PDB file of C-alpha atoms in Angstrom:
ATOM      1  CA  MET A   1     152.461 118.134 199.451  1.00 89.00           C
ATOM      2  CA  PRO A   2     151.107 115.282 197.297  1.00 94.00           C
ATOM      3  CA  ASP A   3     149.227 112.379 198.808  1.00 95.00           C
ATOM      4  CA  GLY A   4     148.512 108.809 197.810  1.00 96.00           C
ATOM      5  CA  LYS A   5     147.787 105.302 199.045  1.00 97.00           C
ATOM      6  CA  ILE A   6     150.331 102.680 200.120  1.00 97.00           C
ATOM      7  CA  ILE A   7     149.778  99.637 197.894  1.00 95.00           C
ATOM      8  CA  LYS A   8     152.815  97.598 198.981  1.00 94.00           C
ATOM      9  CA  ALA A   9     155.258  97.542 201.892  1.00 92.00           C
ATOM     10  CA  LEU A  10     158.436  95.524 201.471  1.00 90.00           C
ATOM     11  CA  SER A  11     161.932  95.596 202.982  1.00 87.00           C
ATOM     12  CA  GLY A  12     161.531  99.039 204.542  1.00 88.00           C
ATOM     13  CA  PHE A  13     160.103 100.630 201.401  1.00 94.00           C
ATOM     14  CA  TYR A  14     156.540 101.830 200.905  1.00 95.00           C
ATOM     15  CA  TYR A  15     155.121 101.965 197.397  1.00 97.00           C
ATOM     16  CA  VAL A  16     152.609 104.819 197.117  1.00 97.00           C
ATOM     17  CA  LEU A  17     150.045 105.032 194.322  1.00 95.00           C
ATOM     18  CA  ASN A  18     149.291 108.701 193.648  1.00 95.00           C
ATOM     19  CA  HIS A  19     146.376 110.375 191.867  1.00 92.00           C
ATOM     20  CA  ASP A  20     148.227 110.239 188.539  1.00 92.00           C
ATOM     21  CA  HIS A  21     148.474 106.436 188.885  1.00 89.00           C
ATOM     22  CA  GLU A  22     152.247 106.683 189.391  1.00 94.00           C
ATOM     23  CA  ILE A  23     153.931 104.468 191.973  1.00 96.00           C
ATOM     24  CA  ILE A  24     156.404 106.331 194.195  1.00 97.00           C
ATOM     25  CA  GLN A  25     158.932 104.353 196.227  1.00 97.00           C
ATOM     26  CA  CYS A  26     159.179 105.918 199.675  1.00 96.00           C
ATOM     27  CA  ARG A  27     160.823 105.439 203.031  1.00 93.00           C
ATOM     28  CA  GLY A  28     159.255 106.368 206.357  1.00 89.00           C
ATOM     29  CA  ARG A  29     160.598 109.328 208.302  1.00 82.00           C
ATOM     30  CA  GLY A  30     162.233 108.578 211.640  1.00 71.00           C
ATOM     31  CA  VAL A  31     159.404 110.379 213.404  1.00 68.00           C
ATOM     32  CA  PHE A  32     157.162 107.363 212.712  1.00 74.00           C
ATOM     33  CA  ARG A  33     159.435 105.024 214.647  1.00 69.00           C
ATOM     34  CA  LYS A  34     159.658 107.571 217.448  1.00 70.00           C
ATOM     35  CA  ASN A  35     155.867 107.867 217.677  1.00 76.00           C
ATOM     36  CA  LYS A  36     155.401 104.117 217.118  1.00 78.00           C
ATOM     37  CA  VAL A  37     153.416 104.668 213.934  1.00 82.00           C
ATOM     38  CA  ASN A  38     153.756 101.792 211.513  1.00 88.00           C
ATOM     39  CA  PRO A  39     152.567 102.695 207.984  1.00 93.00           C
ATOM     40  CA  LEU A  40     150.384  99.933 206.533  1.00 94.00           C
ATOM     41  CA  VAL A  41     149.224  98.889 203.097  1.00 95.00           C
ATOM     42  CA  GLY A  42     145.977 100.782 202.525  1.00 96.00           C
ATOM     43  CA  ASP A  43     147.095 103.875 204.439  1.00 96.00           C
ATOM     44  CA  GLN A  44     146.420 107.273 202.888  1.00 96.00           C
ATOM     45  CA  VAL A  45     149.663 109.209 203.261  1.00 95.00           C
ATOM     46  CA  VAL A  46     151.292 112.559 202.515  1.00 94.00           C
ATOM     47  CA  TYR A  47     154.728 112.274 200.928  1.00 95.00           C
ATOM     48  CA  GLN A  48     157.463 114.259 199.237  1.00 94.00           C
ATOM     49  CA  ALA A  49     159.610 112.956 196.404  1.00 94.00           C
ATOM     50  CA  GLU A  50     162.222 114.404 194.049  1.00 91.00           C
ATOM     51  CA  ASN A  51     161.796 111.394 191.774  1.00 94.00           C
ATOM     52  CA  PRO A  52     159.713 108.161 191.670  1.00 93.00           C
ATOM     53  CA  THR A  53     162.334 106.097 193.509  1.00 94.00           C
ATOM     54  CA  ASP A  54     163.363 108.501 196.254  1.00 92.00           C
ATOM     55  CA  GLY A  55     160.434 109.659 198.361  1.00 95.00           C
ATOM     56  CA  TYR A  56     159.616 110.071 202.030  1.00 94.00           C
ATOM     57  CA  ILE A  57     156.316 109.575 203.817  1.00 94.00           C
ATOM     58  CA  LEU A  58     155.608 112.621 205.947  1.00 92.00           C
ATOM     59  CA  GLU A  59     152.199 111.840 207.392  1.00 91.00           C
ATOM     60  CA  VAL A  60     149.853 108.873 207.812  1.00 93.00           C
ATOM     61  CA  LYS A  61     146.246 110.033 207.733  1.00 94.00           C
ATOM     62  CA  GLU A  62     143.659 108.737 210.202  1.00 93.00           C
ATOM     63  CA  ARG A  63     142.522 105.153 209.569  1.00 93.00           C
ATOM     64  CA  LYS A  64     138.929 103.967 209.613  1.00 92.00           C
ATOM     65  CA  ASN A  65     140.018 100.410 210.491  1.00 91.00           C
ATOM     66  CA  GLU A  66     143.088  98.237 210.745  1.00 88.00           C
ATOM     67  CA  LEU A  67     143.752  94.519 210.532  1.00 85.00           C
ATOM     68  CA  ILE A  68     146.797  93.056 212.271  1.00 78.00           C
ATOM     69  CA  ARG A  69     147.001  89.766 210.387  1.00 74.00           C
ATOM     70  CA  PRO A  70     147.049  90.434 207.473  1.00 79.00           C
ATOM     71  CA  PRO A  71     148.496  93.937 208.093  1.00 86.00           C
ATOM     72  CA  ILE A  72     146.268  96.290 206.105  1.00 91.00           C
ATOM     73  CA  ALA A  73     144.299  99.469 206.824  1.00 94.00           C
ATOM     74  CA  ASN A  74     141.175 101.235 205.546  1.00 96.00           C
ATOM     75  CA  VAL A  75     139.508  98.105 204.182  1.00 95.00           C
ATOM     76  CA  ASP A  76     136.038  98.788 202.765  1.00 96.00           C
ATOM     77  CA  GLN A  77     134.908  95.201 202.284  1.00 95.00           C
ATOM     78  CA  ALA A  78     136.026  91.597 202.558  1.00 93.00           C
ATOM     79  CA  ILE A  79     135.188  89.140 199.790  1.00 94.00           C
ATOM     80  CA  LEU A  80     134.974  85.870 201.717  1.00 94.00           C
ATOM     81  CA  VAL A  81     135.619  83.138 199.160  1.00 92.00           C
ATOM     82  CA  PHE A  82     134.330  79.709 200.188  1.00 94.00           C
ATOM     83  CA  SER A  83     134.162  76.840 197.739  1.00 93.00           C
ATOM     84  CA  ALA A  84     130.970  74.821 197.417  1.00 95.00           C
ATOM     85  CA  VAL A  85     133.110  71.680 197.033  1.00 94.00           C
ATOM     86  CA  GLU A  86     136.830  70.780 197.015  1.00 92.00           C
ATOM     87  CA  PRO A  87     137.072  71.739 199.873  1.00 91.00           C
ATOM     88  CA  ASP A  88     133.464  71.341 201.016  1.00 93.00           C
ATOM     89  CA  PHE A  89     131.477  74.377 202.101  1.00 95.00           C
ATOM     90  CA  SER A  90     131.939  74.978 205.832  1.00 94.00           C
ATOM     91  CA  THR A  91     129.419  77.130 207.702  1.00 97.00           C
ATOM     92  CA  VAL A  92     131.436  77.111 210.927  1.00 96.00           C
ATOM     93  CA  LEU A  93     134.547  78.405 209.142  1.00 94.00           C
ATOM     94  CA  LEU A  94     132.484  80.983 207.262  1.00 96.00           C
ATOM     95  CA  ASP A  95     130.887  82.160 210.511  1.00 97.00           C
ATOM     96  CA  ARG A  96     134.335  82.434 212.092  1.00 95.00           C
ATOM     97  CA  PHE A  97     135.475  84.685 209.237  1.00 93.00           C
ATOM     98  CA  LEU A  98     132.254  86.702 209.419  1.00 96.00           C
ATOM     99  CA  VAL A  99     132.748  87.366 213.137  1.00 95.00           C
ATOM    100  CA  LEU A 100     136.317  88.564 212.572  1.00 91.00           C
ATOM    101  CA  ILE A 101     135.225  90.824 209.710  1.00 92.00           C
ATOM    102  CA  GLU A 102     132.149  92.173 211.540  1.00 92.00           C
ATOM    103  CA  SER A 103     134.221  92.919 214.657  1.00 91.00           C
ATOM    104  CA  ASN A 104     136.511  95.113 212.524  1.00 88.00           C
ATOM    105  CA  HIS A 105     133.541  97.008 211.034  1.00 90.00           C
ATOM    106  CA  ILE A 106     134.242  95.783 207.518  1.00 93.00           C
ATOM    107  CA  GLU A 107     131.454  94.984 205.052  1.00 95.00           C
ATOM    108  CA  PRO A 108     131.490  91.263 204.173  1.00 96.00           C
ATOM    109  CA  VAL A 109     130.492  89.776 200.814  1.00 97.00           C
ATOM    110  CA  ILE A 110     130.102  85.990 200.695  1.00 97.00           C
ATOM    111  CA  CYS A 111     131.366  84.418 197.480  1.00 96.00           C
ATOM    112  CA  ILE A 112     130.614  80.711 197.048  1.00 96.00           C
ATOM    113  CA  SER A 113     133.009  79.467 194.362  1.00 94.00           C
ATOM    114  CA  LYS A 114     133.310  76.338 192.183  1.00 94.00           C
ATOM    115  CA  ILE A 115     129.544  76.178 191.631  1.00 94.00           C
ATOM    116  CA  ASP A 116     130.174  74.326 188.358  1.00 93.00           C
ATOM    117  CA  LEU A 117     131.609  71.382 190.335  1.00 94.00           C
ATOM    118  CA  VAL A 118     128.597  70.894 192.619  1.00 95.00           C
ATOM    119  CA  PRO A 119     126.886  67.530 192.018  1.00 96.00           C
ATOM    120  CA  ASP A 120     123.129  67.664 191.455  1.00 94.00           C
ATOM    121  CA  ALA A 121     122.472  65.966 194.798  1.00 94.00           C
ATOM    122  CA  LYS A 122     124.198  68.823 196.650  1.00 96.00           C
ATOM    123  CA  LYS A 123     122.870  71.838 194.734  1.00 96.00           C
ATOM    124  CA  ALA A 124     119.762  72.237 196.908  1.00 97.00           C
ATOM    125  CA  GLU A 125     121.929  72.260 200.063  1.00 97.00           C
ATOM    126  CA  ILE A 126     124.231  75.000 198.731  1.00 97.00           C
ATOM    127  CA  ASP A 127     121.257  77.062 197.510  1.00 97.00           C
ATOM    128  CA  ALA A 128     119.638  76.735 200.946  1.00 98.00           C
ATOM    129  CA  TYR A 129     122.786  78.001 202.702  1.00 98.00           C
ATOM    130  CA  ALA A 130     122.990  80.928 200.266  1.00 98.00           C
ATOM    131  CA  LYS A 131     119.369  81.866 201.054  1.00 98.00           C
ATOM    132  CA  ASP A 132     120.008  81.579 204.803  1.00 98.00           C
ATOM    133  CA  TYR A 133     122.843  84.105 204.677  1.00 98.00           C
ATOM    134  CA  GLU A 134     120.952  86.397 202.306  1.00 98.00           C
ATOM    135  CA  LYS A 135     118.012  86.424 204.748  1.00 97.00           C
ATOM    136  CA  ILE A 136     120.383  87.533 207.516  1.00 97.00           C
ATOM    137  CA  GLY A 137     121.348  90.472 205.288  1.00 97.00           C
ATOM    138  CA  TYR A 138     124.616  89.359 203.717  1.00 98.00           C
ATOM    139  CA  LYS A 139     125.299  89.721 200.013  1.00 97.00           C
ATOM    140  CA  VAL A 140     125.928  86.247 198.560  1.00 97.00           C
ATOM    141  CA  ILE A 141     127.346  85.578 195.095  1.00 96.00           C
ATOM    142  CA  LEU A 142     127.611  82.137 193.507  1.00 96.00           C
ATOM    143  CA  THR A 143     130.585  82.017 191.133  1.00 93.00           C
ATOM    144  CA  SER A 144     132.357  79.789 188.668  1.00 91.00           C
ATOM    145  CA  THR A 145     135.613  80.688 186.966  1.00 87.00           C
ATOM    146  CA  ILE A 146     134.896  78.083 184.274  1.00 87.00           C
ATOM    147  CA  ASP A 147     131.668  79.536 182.889  1.00 81.00           C
ATOM    148  CA  ARG A 148     132.274  82.910 184.619  1.00 83.00           C
ATOM    149  CA  LYS A 149     128.975  82.720 186.456  1.00 82.00           C
ATOM    150  CA  GLY A 150     128.632  85.480 189.034  1.00 86.00           C
ATOM    151  CA  VAL A 151     131.900  87.202 188.117  1.00 85.00           C
ATOM    152  CA  GLN A 152     130.033  90.002 186.322  1.00 86.00           C
ATOM    153  CA  VAL A 153     128.116  90.597 189.588  1.00 90.00           C
ATOM    154  CA  LEU A 154     131.325  90.736 191.631  1.00 91.00           C
ATOM    155  CA  LEU A 155     133.249  93.237 189.485  1.00 89.00           C
ATOM    156  CA  PRO A 156     130.993  96.296 190.123  1.00 93.00           C
ATOM    157  CA  LEU A 157     131.211  95.661 193.876  1.00 94.00           C
ATOM    158  CA  LEU A 158     134.963  96.327 193.751  1.00 95.00           C
ATOM    159  CA  GLU A 159     134.685  99.799 192.183  1.00 95.00           C
ATOM    160  CA  ASP A 160     136.367 102.604 194.152  1.00 94.00           C
ATOM    161  CA  LYS A 161     136.900 100.387 197.199  1.00 95.00           C
ATOM    162  CA  ILE A 162     139.698  98.559 198.977  1.00 95.00           C
ATOM    163  CA  SER A 163     138.664  94.915 199.078  1.00 95.00           C
ATOM    164  CA  VAL A 164     140.335  91.993 200.792  1.00 91.00           C
ATOM    165  CA  PHE A 165     139.921  88.543 199.262  1.00 88.00           C
ATOM    166  CA  ALA A 166     140.049  86.027 202.088  1.00 85.00           C
ATOM    167  CA  GLY A 167     139.307  82.355 202.607  1.00 83.00           C
ATOM    168  CA  GLN A 168     141.027  79.060 203.191  1.00 79.00           C
ATOM    169  CA  SER A 169     143.638  77.716 200.782  1.00 76.00           C
ATOM    170  CA  GLY A 170     142.392  76.098 197.594  1.00 78.00           C
ATOM    171  CA  VAL A 171     138.998  77.805 197.370  1.00 82.00           C
ATOM    172  CA  GLY A 172     139.859  79.657 194.170  1.00 79.00           C
ATOM    173  CA  LYS A 173     140.786  83.204 195.234  1.00 80.00           C
ATOM    174  CA  SER A 174     143.572  83.513 192.656  1.00 79.00           C
ATOM    175  CA  SER A 175     141.408  81.908 189.964  1.00 83.00           C
ATOM    176  CA  LEU A 176     138.765  84.570 190.582  1.00 86.00           C
ATOM    177  CA  LEU A 177     141.325  87.354 190.349  1.00 83.00           C
ATOM    178  CA  ASN A 178     142.630  85.896 187.075  1.00 83.00           C
ATOM    179  CA  VAL A 179     139.132  86.146 185.609  1.00 86.00           C
ATOM    180  CA  LEU A 180     138.669  89.675 186.948  1.00 85.00           C
ATOM    181  CA  ARG A 181     142.043  90.795 185.609  1.00 81.00           C
ATOM    182  CA  PRO A 182     143.525  88.185 183.212  1.00 78.00           C
ATOM    183  CA  GLU A 183     146.841  89.967 182.658  1.00 76.00           C
ATOM    184  CA  LEU A 184     147.833  89.184 186.254  1.00 72.00           C
ATOM    185  CA  GLY A 185     148.379  85.548 185.310  1.00 63.00           C
ATOM    186  CA  LEU A 186     148.349  84.435 188.923  1.00 62.00           C
ATOM    187  CA  LYS A 187     149.362  80.832 189.412  1.00 58.00           C
ATOM    188  CA  THR A 188     146.581  78.870 191.032  1.00 57.00           C
ATOM    189  CA  ASP A 189     148.615  75.924 192.284  1.00 50.00           C
ATOM    190  CA  ASN A 190     152.185  76.758 193.251  1.00 40.00           C
ATOM    191  CA  ILE A 191     153.538  80.202 194.100  1.00 34.00           C
ATOM    192  CA  SER A 192     152.254  83.527 192.797  1.00 40.00           C
ATOM    193  CA  SER A 193     155.334  85.632 192.111  1.00 39.00           C
ATOM    194  CA  HIS A 194     153.167  88.764 191.955  1.00 44.00           C
ATOM    195  CA  LEU A 195     151.558  88.380 195.363  1.00 40.00           C
ATOM    196  CA  GLY A 196     154.066  86.237 197.240  1.00 36.00           C
ATOM    197  CA  ARG A 197     151.646  83.427 197.906  1.00 38.00           C
ATOM    198  CA  GLY A 198     152.634  79.845 198.512  1.00 37.00           C
ATOM    199  CA  LYS A 199     154.729  77.774 200.849  1.00 40.00           C
ATOM    200  CA  HIS A 200     158.083  78.944 202.166  1.00 30.00           C
ATOM    201  CA  THR A 201     157.742  82.440 200.716  1.00 37.00           C
ATOM    202  CA  THR A 202     157.722  85.810 202.398  1.00 36.00           C
ATOM    203  CA  ARG A 203     154.050  86.585 202.564  1.00 59.00           C
ATOM    204  CA  HIS A 204     153.194  90.213 202.080  1.00 74.00           C
ATOM    205  CA  VAL A 205     150.000  92.060 201.327  1.00 82.00           C
ATOM    206  CA  GLU A 206     149.853  93.946 198.052  1.00 88.00           C
ATOM    207  CA  LEU A 207     146.988  95.952 196.617  1.00 92.00           C
ATOM    208  CA  ILE A 208     146.414  95.482 192.901  1.00 89.00           C
ATOM    209  CA  GLU A 209     144.164  97.540 190.674  1.00 89.00           C
ATOM    210  CA  VAL A 210     141.061  95.751 189.428  1.00 90.00           C
ATOM    211  CA  GLY A 211     138.876  98.136 187.471  1.00 87.00           C
ATOM    212  CA  THR A 212     138.596 101.280 189.569  1.00 89.00           C
ATOM    213  CA  GLY A 213     139.110  99.390 192.819  1.00 93.00           C
ATOM    214  CA  LEU A 214     142.058  97.998 194.756  1.00 94.00           C
ATOM    215  CA  VAL A 215     142.131  94.353 195.780  1.00 92.00           C
ATOM    216  CA  ALA A 216     144.353  92.553 198.286  1.00 86.00           C
ATOM    217  CA  ASP A 217     144.741  88.832 197.738  1.00 63.00           C
ATOM    218  CA  THR A 218     145.962  87.760 201.159  1.00 62.00           C
ATOM    219  CA  PRO A 219     147.427  84.437 202.245  1.00 57.00           C
ATOM    220  CA  GLY A 220     144.538  84.429 204.700  1.00 57.00           C
ATOM    221  CA  PHE A 221     144.166  85.388 208.305  1.00 60.00           C
ATOM    222  CA  SER A 222     147.159  83.878 210.074  1.00 53.00           C
ATOM    223  CA  SER A 223     144.997  83.693 213.178  1.00 60.00           C
ATOM    224  CA  LEU A 224     141.321  82.828 213.251  1.00 74.00           C
ATOM    225  CA  GLU A 225     141.144  83.039 217.028  1.00 78.00           C
ATOM    226  CA  PHE A 226     139.051  85.660 218.785  1.00 84.00           C
ATOM    227  CA  THR A 227     141.946  87.295 220.607  1.00 82.00           C
ATOM    228  CA  GLU A 228     140.430  90.792 220.733  1.00 84.00           C
ATOM    229  CA  LEU A 229     136.754  89.885 221.142  1.00 91.00           C
ATOM    230  CA  GLU A 230     134.840  89.773 224.423  1.00 92.00           C
ATOM    231  CA  VAL A 231     131.702  87.712 225.141  1.00 92.00           C
ATOM    232  CA  GLU A 232     129.475  90.811 225.201  1.00 92.00           C
ATOM    233  CA  ASP A 233     130.789  91.852 221.757  1.00 93.00           C
ATOM    234  CA  LEU A 234     129.930  88.588 219.999  1.00 95.00           C
ATOM    235  CA  ASN A 235     126.245  89.461 219.978  1.00 93.00           C
ATOM    236  CA  TYR A 236     126.908  92.279 217.494  1.00 94.00           C
ATOM    237  CA  CYS A 237     128.746  89.971 215.098  1.00 96.00           C
ATOM    238  CA  PHE A 238     125.639  87.849 214.488  1.00 98.00           C
ATOM    239  CA  PRO A 239     123.139  90.334 212.970  1.00 97.00           C
ATOM    240  CA  GLU A 240     120.062  88.131 213.443  1.00 97.00           C
ATOM    241  CA  ILE A 241     120.944  87.460 217.095  1.00 97.00           C
ATOM    242  CA  GLU A 242     121.539  91.156 217.728  1.00 96.00           C
ATOM    243  CA  GLU A 243     118.147  91.978 216.181  1.00 96.00           C
ATOM    244  CA  TYR A 244     116.171  89.721 218.522  1.00 96.00           C
ATOM    245  CA  SER A 245     118.351  90.302 221.602  1.00 93.00           C
ATOM    246  CA  LYS A 246     116.723  93.699 222.121  1.00 91.00           C
ATOM    247  CA  ASP A 247     113.574  91.900 223.262  1.00 93.00           C
ATOM    248  CA  CYS A 248     115.297  89.649 225.798  1.00 92.00           C
ATOM    249  CA  LYS A 249     114.057  89.939 229.395  1.00 89.00           C
ATOM    250  CA  PHE A 250     117.504  90.480 230.897  1.00 89.00           C
ATOM    251  CA  ARG A 251     119.875  93.229 229.864  1.00 86.00           C
ATOM    252  CA  GLY A 252     123.213  91.736 228.886  1.00 88.00           C
ATOM    253  CA  CYS A 253     121.623  88.364 228.094  1.00 93.00           C
ATOM    254  CA  THR A 254     124.202  86.012 226.568  1.00 95.00           C
ATOM    255  CA  HIS A 255     121.424  83.853 225.043  1.00 96.00           C
ATOM    256  CA  THR A 256     122.864  80.672 226.499  1.00 94.00           C
ATOM    257  CA  SER A 257     121.260  79.815 229.868  1.00 91.00           C
ATOM    258  CA  GLU A 258     119.064  82.809 230.758  1.00 91.00           C
ATOM    259  CA  PRO A 259     115.291  82.284 231.140  1.00 91.00           C
ATOM    260  CA  LYS A 260     112.776  83.880 228.737  1.00 89.00           C
ATOM    261  CA  CYS A 261     115.491  84.501 226.156  1.00 95.00           C
ATOM    262  CA  VAL A 262     113.880  85.671 222.903  1.00 96.00           C
ATOM    263  CA  VAL A 263     116.897  84.571 220.857  1.00 97.00           C
ATOM    264  CA  LYS A 264     116.529  80.955 222.049  1.00 96.00           C
ATOM    265  CA  GLN A 265     112.801  81.126 221.290  1.00 96.00           C
ATOM    266  CA  GLU A 266     113.556  82.262 217.734  1.00 97.00           C
ATOM    267  CA  VAL A 267     116.005  79.356 217.348  1.00 97.00           C
ATOM    268  CA  GLU A 268     113.198  76.971 218.305  1.00 97.00           C
ATOM    269  CA  THR A 269     110.856  78.508 215.718  1.00 97.00           C
ATOM    270  CA  GLY A 270     113.568  78.303 213.037  1.00 97.00           C
ATOM    271  CA  GLU A 271     113.719  82.075 212.553  1.00 97.00           C
ATOM    272  CA  ILE A 272     117.359  81.866 213.667  1.00 98.00           C
ATOM    273  CA  LYS A 273     119.066  78.868 212.103  1.00 98.00           C
ATOM    274  CA  GLN A 274     120.194  76.205 214.581  1.00 98.00           C
ATOM    275  CA  TYR A 275     123.688  75.923 213.072  1.00 98.00           C
ATOM    276  CA  ARG A 276     124.242  79.660 213.388  1.00 98.00           C
ATOM    277  CA  TYR A 277     123.189  79.582 217.039  1.00 98.00           C
ATOM    278  CA  ASP A 278     125.395  76.526 217.676  1.00 98.00           C
ATOM    279  CA  HIS A 279     128.395  78.393 216.252  1.00 98.00           C
ATOM    280  CA  TYR A 280     127.551  81.429 218.406  1.00 98.00           C
ATOM    281  CA  VAL A 281     127.570  79.246 221.545  1.00 97.00           C
ATOM    282  CA  GLN A 282     130.793  77.526 220.416  1.00 97.00           C
ATOM    283  CA  PHE A 283     132.520  80.881 219.928  1.00 97.00           C
ATOM    284  CA  ILE A 284     131.342  82.118 223.337  1.00 96.00           C
ATOM    285  CA  GLU A 285     132.938  79.070 224.967  1.00 95.00           C
ATOM    286  CA  GLU A 286     136.181  79.717 223.057  1.00 94.00           C
ATOM    287  CA  ILE A 287     136.275  83.303 224.292  1.00 94.00           C
ATOM    288  CA  LYS A 288     135.545  82.224 227.879  1.00 92.00           C
ATOM    289  CA  ASP A 289     138.299  79.568 227.731  1.00 91.00           C
ATOM    290  CA  ARG A 290     140.837  81.986 226.287  1.00 84.00           C
ATOM    291  CA  LYS A 291     143.953  82.401 228.362  1.00 72.00           C
ATOM    292  CA  PRO A 292     144.109  85.807 230.058  1.00 70.00           C
ATOM    293  CA  ARG A 293     146.526  88.345 228.590  1.00 61.00           C
ATOM    294  CA  TYR A 294     148.822  90.313 230.837  1.00 52.00           C
TER     295      TYR A 294
END
C-alpha cells in the first residue's frame, strides 16, 4: 500500500501528499474513531485510493511528537518569529514560546524580524539579546523582508523538515513566507485565503511546500499556558539552568529558595541572564498556581 504525509485536514477529509508529489483526498476508516485515533496534519499514513479524490487512510504511523493547539504532528522545528519593533521585541513572550517548544522536544529557531525598522538607538539592545540566546545554544537569525536580510540563511534550514512558523500576530510570518515562496501571495494584513488566517475564519493548519521542506503557518498557539508542564520539568526547558543545576547541593533543587544553589550563584555572576531567571521564576509560580485538573 502507498504511503504519504497529511498536509491538510478539513471537513472530514485528509489531503495526503505522496512520494510522487500528488495530493490524494482521503477519508479516515471507521476503525480510527473506534480506537480514538485522530489523524493529524504531519502524520505519515498508509492509504489506498482508486483515484486522487477517493482514498481511505488505513494506518497512522507512530508519531515522534504532537501538538494539540495547533493540531499538528511530527514537527521537526519551530521558527519562532518575533519582531524587533512593531510590536516590540518581548523576551518574556519569547521565553514562553521556547518553553512550550522545548517541552514538546521540538528544535526551536529564533527569527527576529523587521530588522530594517530598528532605530539606531535600539540596534545595540537587539544585538545583545540575539547574542544572549545564541550563547545559550539557540540558533538566531535576524531578518528583513524588505532587503531580504537573513532570508537566505533561513531557507536551507527548512530543507527536508516539517517546520512550524509561530509567533504573535503582526510580526511578519506571512511576509517571510511570501519572500521564501513568492507565488503563495499571502496577504499580510487581512485574511489569507490559502491558509485560513485572519479574524472570523475557520483556522486550520496546512503544510505548504517551501523548497524541499514543508512549512505550517499557524494562527499561533491558541493557549500559551503551561497546562501540561510540572515544576520539575521546567528546569529542562531552560538549557542554561539545566546545565548548572547538576552542581546544586540539593537534588530536585527548584533554584528559587534553596541554599547553596549554583543556578542562583550563576545569576549573580551574570553567567545566567537575570531576565531569563526572572521568567523561570515567574513560570514556576504560574505552574504552582494552576488550578488542579480532575
